[in-house]
Coordinates of C-alpha atoms and ligand atoms in Angstrom, one line a residue:
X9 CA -19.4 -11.6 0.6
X10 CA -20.4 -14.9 1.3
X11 CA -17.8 -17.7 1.5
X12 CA -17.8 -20.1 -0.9
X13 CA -18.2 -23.8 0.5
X14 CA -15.0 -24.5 -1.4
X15 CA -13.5 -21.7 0.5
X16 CA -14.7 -23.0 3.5
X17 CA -13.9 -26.7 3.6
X18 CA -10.3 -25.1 2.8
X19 CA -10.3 -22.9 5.5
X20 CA -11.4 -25.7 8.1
X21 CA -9.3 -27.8 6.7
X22 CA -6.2 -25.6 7.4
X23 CA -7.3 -25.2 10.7
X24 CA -7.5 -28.8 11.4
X25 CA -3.9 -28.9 10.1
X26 CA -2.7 -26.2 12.4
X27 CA -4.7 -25.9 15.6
X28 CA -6.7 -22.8 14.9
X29 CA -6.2 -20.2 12.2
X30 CA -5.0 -17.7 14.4
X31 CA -2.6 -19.6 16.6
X32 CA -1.2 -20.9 13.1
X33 CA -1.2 -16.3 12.0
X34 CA 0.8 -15.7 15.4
X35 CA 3.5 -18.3 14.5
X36 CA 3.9 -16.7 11.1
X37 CA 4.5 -13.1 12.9
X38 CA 6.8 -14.8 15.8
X39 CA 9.2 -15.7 12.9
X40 CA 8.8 -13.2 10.5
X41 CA 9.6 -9.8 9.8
X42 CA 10.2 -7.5 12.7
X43 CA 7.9 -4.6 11.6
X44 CA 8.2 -2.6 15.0
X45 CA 11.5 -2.1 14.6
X46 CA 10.8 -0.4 11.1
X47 CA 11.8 3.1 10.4
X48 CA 9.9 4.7 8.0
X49 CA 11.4 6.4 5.1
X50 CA 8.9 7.5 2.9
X51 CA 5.7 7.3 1.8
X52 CA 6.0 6.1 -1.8
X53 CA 2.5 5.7 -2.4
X54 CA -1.2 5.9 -1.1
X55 CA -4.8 5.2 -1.9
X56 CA -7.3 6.3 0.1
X57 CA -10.0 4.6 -2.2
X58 CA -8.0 1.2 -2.4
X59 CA -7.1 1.5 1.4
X60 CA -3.6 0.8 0.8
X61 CA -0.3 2.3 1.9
X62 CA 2.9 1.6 0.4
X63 CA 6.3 2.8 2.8
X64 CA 9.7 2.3 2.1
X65 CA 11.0 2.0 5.4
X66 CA 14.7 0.9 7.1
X67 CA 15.6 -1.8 9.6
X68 CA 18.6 -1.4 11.9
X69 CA 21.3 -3.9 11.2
X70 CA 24.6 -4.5 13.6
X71 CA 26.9 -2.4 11.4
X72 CA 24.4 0.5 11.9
X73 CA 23.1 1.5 8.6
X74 CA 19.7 0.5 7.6
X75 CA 18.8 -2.0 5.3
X76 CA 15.8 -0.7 3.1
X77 CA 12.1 -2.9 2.6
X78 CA 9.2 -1.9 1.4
X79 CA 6.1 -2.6 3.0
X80 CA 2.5 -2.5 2.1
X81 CA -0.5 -2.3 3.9
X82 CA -4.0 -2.8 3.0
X83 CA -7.6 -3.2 4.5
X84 CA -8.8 -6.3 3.3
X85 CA -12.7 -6.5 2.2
X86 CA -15.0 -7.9 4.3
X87 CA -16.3 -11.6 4.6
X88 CA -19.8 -12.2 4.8
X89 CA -19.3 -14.9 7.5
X90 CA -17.9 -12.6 9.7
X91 CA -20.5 -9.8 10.2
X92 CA -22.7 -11.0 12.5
X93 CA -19.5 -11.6 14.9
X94 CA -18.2 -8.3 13.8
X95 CA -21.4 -5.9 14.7
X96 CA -21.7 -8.7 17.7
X97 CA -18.2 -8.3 19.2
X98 CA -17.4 -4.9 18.8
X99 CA -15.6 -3.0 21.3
X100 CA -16.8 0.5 20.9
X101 CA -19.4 2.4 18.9
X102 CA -18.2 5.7 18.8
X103 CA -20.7 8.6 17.4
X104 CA -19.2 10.8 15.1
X105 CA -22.4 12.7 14.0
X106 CA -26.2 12.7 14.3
X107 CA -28.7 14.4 12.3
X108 CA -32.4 13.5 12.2
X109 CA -32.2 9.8 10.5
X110 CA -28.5 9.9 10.0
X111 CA -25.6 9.1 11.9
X112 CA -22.2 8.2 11.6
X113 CA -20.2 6.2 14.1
X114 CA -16.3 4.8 14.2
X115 CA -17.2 1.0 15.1
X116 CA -14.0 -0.8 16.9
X117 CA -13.3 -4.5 16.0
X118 CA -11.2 -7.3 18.1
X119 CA -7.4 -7.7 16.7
X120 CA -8.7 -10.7 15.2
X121 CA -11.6 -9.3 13.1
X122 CA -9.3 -6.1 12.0
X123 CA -6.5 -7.5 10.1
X124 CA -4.5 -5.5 7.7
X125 CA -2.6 -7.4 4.7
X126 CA 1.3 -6.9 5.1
X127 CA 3.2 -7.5 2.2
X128 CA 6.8 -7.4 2.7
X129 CA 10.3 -7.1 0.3
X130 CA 12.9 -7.1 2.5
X131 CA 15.9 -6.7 2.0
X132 CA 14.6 -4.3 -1.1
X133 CA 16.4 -2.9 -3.9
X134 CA 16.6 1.1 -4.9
X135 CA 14.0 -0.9 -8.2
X136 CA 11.9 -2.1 -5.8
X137 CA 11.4 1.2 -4.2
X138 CA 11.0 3.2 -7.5
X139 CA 8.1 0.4 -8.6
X140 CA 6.1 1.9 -6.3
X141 CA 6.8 5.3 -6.2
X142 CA 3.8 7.7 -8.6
X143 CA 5.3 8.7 -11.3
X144 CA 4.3 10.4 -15.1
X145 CA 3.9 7.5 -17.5
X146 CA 4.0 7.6 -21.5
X147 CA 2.9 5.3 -23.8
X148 CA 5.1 3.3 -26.2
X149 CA 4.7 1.9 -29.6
X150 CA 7.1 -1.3 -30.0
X151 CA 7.5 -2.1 -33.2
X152 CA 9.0 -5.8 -33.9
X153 CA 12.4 -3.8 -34.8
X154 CA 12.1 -1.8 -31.8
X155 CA 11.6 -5.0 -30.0
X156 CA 14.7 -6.1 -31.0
X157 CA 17.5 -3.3 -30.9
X158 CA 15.7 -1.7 -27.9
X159 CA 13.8 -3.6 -25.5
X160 CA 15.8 -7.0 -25.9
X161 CA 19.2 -5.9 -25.1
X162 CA 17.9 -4.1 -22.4
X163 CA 16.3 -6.8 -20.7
X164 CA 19.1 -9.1 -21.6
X165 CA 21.6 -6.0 -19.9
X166 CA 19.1 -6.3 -16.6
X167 CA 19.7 -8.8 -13.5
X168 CA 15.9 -9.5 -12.9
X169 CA 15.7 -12.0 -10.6
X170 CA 13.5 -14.6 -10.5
X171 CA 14.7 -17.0 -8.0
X172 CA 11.1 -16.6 -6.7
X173 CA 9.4 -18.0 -9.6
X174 CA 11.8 -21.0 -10.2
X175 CA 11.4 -22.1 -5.8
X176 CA 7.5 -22.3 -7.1
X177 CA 8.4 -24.5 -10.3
X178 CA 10.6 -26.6 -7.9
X179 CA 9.1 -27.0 -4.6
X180 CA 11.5 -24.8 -2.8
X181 CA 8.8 -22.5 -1.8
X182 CA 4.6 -22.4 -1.4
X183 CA 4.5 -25.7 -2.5
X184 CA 1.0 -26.5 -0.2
X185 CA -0.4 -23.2 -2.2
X186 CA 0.0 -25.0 -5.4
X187 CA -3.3 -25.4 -7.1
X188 CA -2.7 -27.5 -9.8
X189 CA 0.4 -28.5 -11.9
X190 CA 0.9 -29.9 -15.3
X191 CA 4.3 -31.3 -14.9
X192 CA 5.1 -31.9 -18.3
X193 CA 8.4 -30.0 -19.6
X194 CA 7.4 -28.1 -22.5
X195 CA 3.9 -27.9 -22.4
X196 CA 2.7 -27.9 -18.4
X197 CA 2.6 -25.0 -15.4
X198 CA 2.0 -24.6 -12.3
X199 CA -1.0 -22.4 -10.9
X200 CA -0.6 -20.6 -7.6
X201 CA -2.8 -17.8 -6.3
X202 CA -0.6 -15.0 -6.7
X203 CA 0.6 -13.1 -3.3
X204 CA -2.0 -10.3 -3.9
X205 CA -4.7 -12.9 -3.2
X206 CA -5.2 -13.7 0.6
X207 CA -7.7 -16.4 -0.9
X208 CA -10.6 -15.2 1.8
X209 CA -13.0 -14.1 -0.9
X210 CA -14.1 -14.8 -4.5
X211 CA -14.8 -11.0 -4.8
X212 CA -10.4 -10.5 -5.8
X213 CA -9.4 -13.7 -7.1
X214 CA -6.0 -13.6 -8.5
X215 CA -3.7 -16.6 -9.3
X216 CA -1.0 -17.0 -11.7
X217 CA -0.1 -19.6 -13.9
X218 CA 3.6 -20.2 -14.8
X219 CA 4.6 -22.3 -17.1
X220 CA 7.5 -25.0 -16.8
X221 CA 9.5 -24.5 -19.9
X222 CA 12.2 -21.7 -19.1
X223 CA 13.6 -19.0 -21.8
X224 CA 9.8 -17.5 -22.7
X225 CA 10.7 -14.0 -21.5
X226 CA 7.3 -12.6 -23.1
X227 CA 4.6 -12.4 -25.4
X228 CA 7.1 -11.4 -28.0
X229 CA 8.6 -15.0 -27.9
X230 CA 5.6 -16.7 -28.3
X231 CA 4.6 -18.6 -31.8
X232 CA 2.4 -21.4 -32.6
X233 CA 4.9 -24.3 -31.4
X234 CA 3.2 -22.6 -28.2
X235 CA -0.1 -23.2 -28.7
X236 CA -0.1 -26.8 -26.5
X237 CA 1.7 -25.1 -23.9
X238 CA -1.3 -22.0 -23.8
X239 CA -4.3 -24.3 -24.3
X240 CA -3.5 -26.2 -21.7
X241 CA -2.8 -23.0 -19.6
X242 CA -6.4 -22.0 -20.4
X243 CA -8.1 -25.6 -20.6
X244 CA -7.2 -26.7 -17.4
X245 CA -6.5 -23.6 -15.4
X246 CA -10.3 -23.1 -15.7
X247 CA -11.1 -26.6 -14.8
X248 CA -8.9 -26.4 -11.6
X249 CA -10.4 -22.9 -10.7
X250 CA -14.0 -24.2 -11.5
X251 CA -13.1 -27.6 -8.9
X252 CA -11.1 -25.6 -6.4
X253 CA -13.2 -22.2 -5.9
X254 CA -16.2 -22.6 -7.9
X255 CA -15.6 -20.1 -10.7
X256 CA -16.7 -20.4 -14.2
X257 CA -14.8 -20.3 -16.7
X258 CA -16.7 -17.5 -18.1
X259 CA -16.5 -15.7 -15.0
X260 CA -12.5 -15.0 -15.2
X261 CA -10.5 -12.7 -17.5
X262 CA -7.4 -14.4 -18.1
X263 CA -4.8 -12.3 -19.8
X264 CA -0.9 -12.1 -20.4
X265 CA 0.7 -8.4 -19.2
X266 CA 3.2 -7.1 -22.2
X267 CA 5.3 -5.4 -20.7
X268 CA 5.3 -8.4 -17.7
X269 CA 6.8 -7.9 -14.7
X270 CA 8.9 -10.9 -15.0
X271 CA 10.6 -12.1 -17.9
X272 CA 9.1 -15.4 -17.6
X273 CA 6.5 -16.6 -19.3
X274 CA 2.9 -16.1 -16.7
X275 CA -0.5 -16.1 -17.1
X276 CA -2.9 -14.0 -15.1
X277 CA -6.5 -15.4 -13.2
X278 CA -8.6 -12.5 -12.3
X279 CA -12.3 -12.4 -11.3
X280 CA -14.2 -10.8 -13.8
X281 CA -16.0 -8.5 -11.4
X282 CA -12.4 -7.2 -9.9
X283 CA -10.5 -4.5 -11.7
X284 CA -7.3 -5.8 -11.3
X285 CA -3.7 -3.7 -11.0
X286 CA -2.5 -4.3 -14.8
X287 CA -5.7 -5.3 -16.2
X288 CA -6.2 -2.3 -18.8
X289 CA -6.3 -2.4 -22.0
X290 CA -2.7 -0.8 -22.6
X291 CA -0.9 -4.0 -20.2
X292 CA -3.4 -7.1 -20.4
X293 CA -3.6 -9.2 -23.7
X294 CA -6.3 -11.8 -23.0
X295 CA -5.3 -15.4 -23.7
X296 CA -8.2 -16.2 -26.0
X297 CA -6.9 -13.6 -28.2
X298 CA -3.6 -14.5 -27.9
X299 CA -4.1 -18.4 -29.0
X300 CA -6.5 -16.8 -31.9
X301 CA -3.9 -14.8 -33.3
X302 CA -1.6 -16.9 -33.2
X303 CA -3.3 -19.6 -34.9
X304 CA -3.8 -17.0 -37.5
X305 CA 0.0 -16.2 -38.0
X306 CA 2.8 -17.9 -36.1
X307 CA 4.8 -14.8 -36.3
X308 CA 2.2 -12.5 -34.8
X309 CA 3.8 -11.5 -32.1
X310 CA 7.1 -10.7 -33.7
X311 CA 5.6 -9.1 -36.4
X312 CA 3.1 -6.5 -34.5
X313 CA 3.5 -3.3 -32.8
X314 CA 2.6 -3.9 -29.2
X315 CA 1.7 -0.6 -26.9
X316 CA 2.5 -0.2 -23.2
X317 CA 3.2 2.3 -20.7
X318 CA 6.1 3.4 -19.2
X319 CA 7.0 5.5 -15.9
X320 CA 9.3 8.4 -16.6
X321 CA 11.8 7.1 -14.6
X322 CA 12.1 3.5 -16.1
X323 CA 15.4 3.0 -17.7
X324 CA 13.8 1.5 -21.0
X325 CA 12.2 4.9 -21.5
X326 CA 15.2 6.4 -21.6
X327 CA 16.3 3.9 -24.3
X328 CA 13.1 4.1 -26.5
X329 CA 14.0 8.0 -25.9
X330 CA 18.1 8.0 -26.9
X331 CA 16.2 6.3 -30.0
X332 CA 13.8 8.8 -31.1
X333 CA 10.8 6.7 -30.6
X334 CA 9.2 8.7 -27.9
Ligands
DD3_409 C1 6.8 -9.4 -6.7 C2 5.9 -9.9 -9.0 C3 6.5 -10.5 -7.7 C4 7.3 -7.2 -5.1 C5 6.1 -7.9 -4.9 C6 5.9 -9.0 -5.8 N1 2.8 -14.7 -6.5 C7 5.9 -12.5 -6.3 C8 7.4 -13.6 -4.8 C9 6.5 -14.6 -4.6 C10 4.9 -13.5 -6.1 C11 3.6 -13.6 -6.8 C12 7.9 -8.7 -6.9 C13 7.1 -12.5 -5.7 CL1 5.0 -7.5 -3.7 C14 8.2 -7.6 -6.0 O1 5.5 -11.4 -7.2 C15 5.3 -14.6 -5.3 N2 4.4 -15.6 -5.1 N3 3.2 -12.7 -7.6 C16 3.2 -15.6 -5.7 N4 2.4 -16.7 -5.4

């Protein structure tokens, strides 16, 4: 795919910043996670379409027991500007098969044109590891009752942590990947590309908006004392997307997941063209909608029966279950 000039300028610029790119990738592994000491567990998931492995695997500690992470691996897509170095610099063209016009080969790439996307949670809990283990999933009807004697105790009962989100909102962490920020209290965000997003190509764009006020678990608490806080979520997300990457407006679905994966209100940026994790129709409520409704009714969202999935071994399944509503 070809590299957008924004991307570009970003990319030299980083490498002004840091020597090259890759001396500033080797100082990132020299202090990071020690994957060759990882002892793999288990497979918890794989995609041979989406070229991506998840393991839960252990690293030794000194008291001799392992302390569990979850890695995943992926092949990233290719980059246009790359190609004609890649089929350049090869290594090795091995021939797998040949058959009048056709043949098949296993090309081999430098290191440095053969990265694989590591994403790490380490140390991880036994929730992290179920996330990503396949399971059966049902569908659930939430009423605005349900929402209430079911699914808001529970999440109230949970320790979800998300230190994470508030070290963005405060500088502690990625604050050079911050794209733009309203910093007003009650009505700004912040918007980050979101750690799925290595930011190489347009092709998966993915960034997150989250706003600043804190105490908007969901969808469910939003009502039209919101609407500044969402318009300005969709106003100017689009304009800093537009300046920074050179996507229209019109060119990104931009959606809110019910359930989220983080009680705290988010907003989703994804490239039209890229079928997202989350993005069907049974998770993503776009934003448009969502300011339309309620504009309609301020009560929308408390008043209406919201559907969402739910893996069979998910602890609120059992709760919408001990209810009869499954
Ligand atoms: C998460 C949902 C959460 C595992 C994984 C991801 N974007 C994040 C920490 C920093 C981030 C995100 C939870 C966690 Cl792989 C468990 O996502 C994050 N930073 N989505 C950004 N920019």
């Amino acid at each position: 795919m070809a590299e957008s000039p924004l991307l570009k300028k970003k990319r030299e610029e980083k490498e002004g910043e840091n020597g090259t790119a890759e001396s500033q990738k080797e100082g990132a592994t020299a202090s990071g996670f020690p994957l060759a000491d990882l002892s793999v567990q288990k497979v918890l998931r794989e995609s041979a379409r989406d070229k991506i492995i998840f393991l839960h695997g252990q690293v030794n500690n000194d008291s001799g027991d392992g302390t569990d992470a979850v890695v995943i691996l992926e092949k990233t897509p290719f980059q246009e500007k790359n190609i004609s170095e890649l089929l350049k610099k090869h290594t090795k063209l091995q021939l797998q098969m040949s058959n009048d016009i056709y043949s098949t080969y296993h090309l081999y790439l430098p290191p440095e044109l053969n990265e694989v996307k590591t994403t790490v949670v380490y140390p991880a809990t036994e929730k992290h590891l179920q996330k990503y283990l396949r399971r059966e999933v049902y569908l659930i009807q939430e009423t605005g009752a349900d929402y209430k004697t079911i699914t808001l105790p529970f999440i109230d009962s949970q320790s979800f942590s998300i230190q994470w989100v508030y070290n963005i909102l405060e500088k502690k962490a990625e604050a050079d990947r911050i794209i733009y920020e309203n910093p007003d209290p009650a009505s700004g965000f912040v918007l980050i590309p979101d750690l799925k997003w290595d930011q190489k190509q347009l092709d998966d764009l993915y960034l997150i908006a989250i706003c600043h006020c804190r105490g908007i678990k969901s969808l469910r608490d939003l009502t039209a004392d919101h609407l500044p806080l969402l318009k300005n979520i969709s106003k100017e997300g689009k304009e800093a997307i537009l300046k920074r990457y050179g996507a229209a407006g019109a060119q990104l679905r931009v959606y809110l997941h019910y359930q989220p994966s983080y009680y705290h209100l988010h907003v989703h940026f994804t490239s039209l063209g890229y079928d997202a994790p989350g993005c069907s129709v049974e998770r993503a409520h776009l934003l448009s909608d969502v300011i339309d409704n309620l504009e309609l009714d301020s009560h929308y969202y408390q008043k209406r029966t919201l559907t969402f999935a739910l893996r069979a071994d998910e602890a609120l399944l059992k709760k919408f279950q001990e209810a009869g509503r499954v």
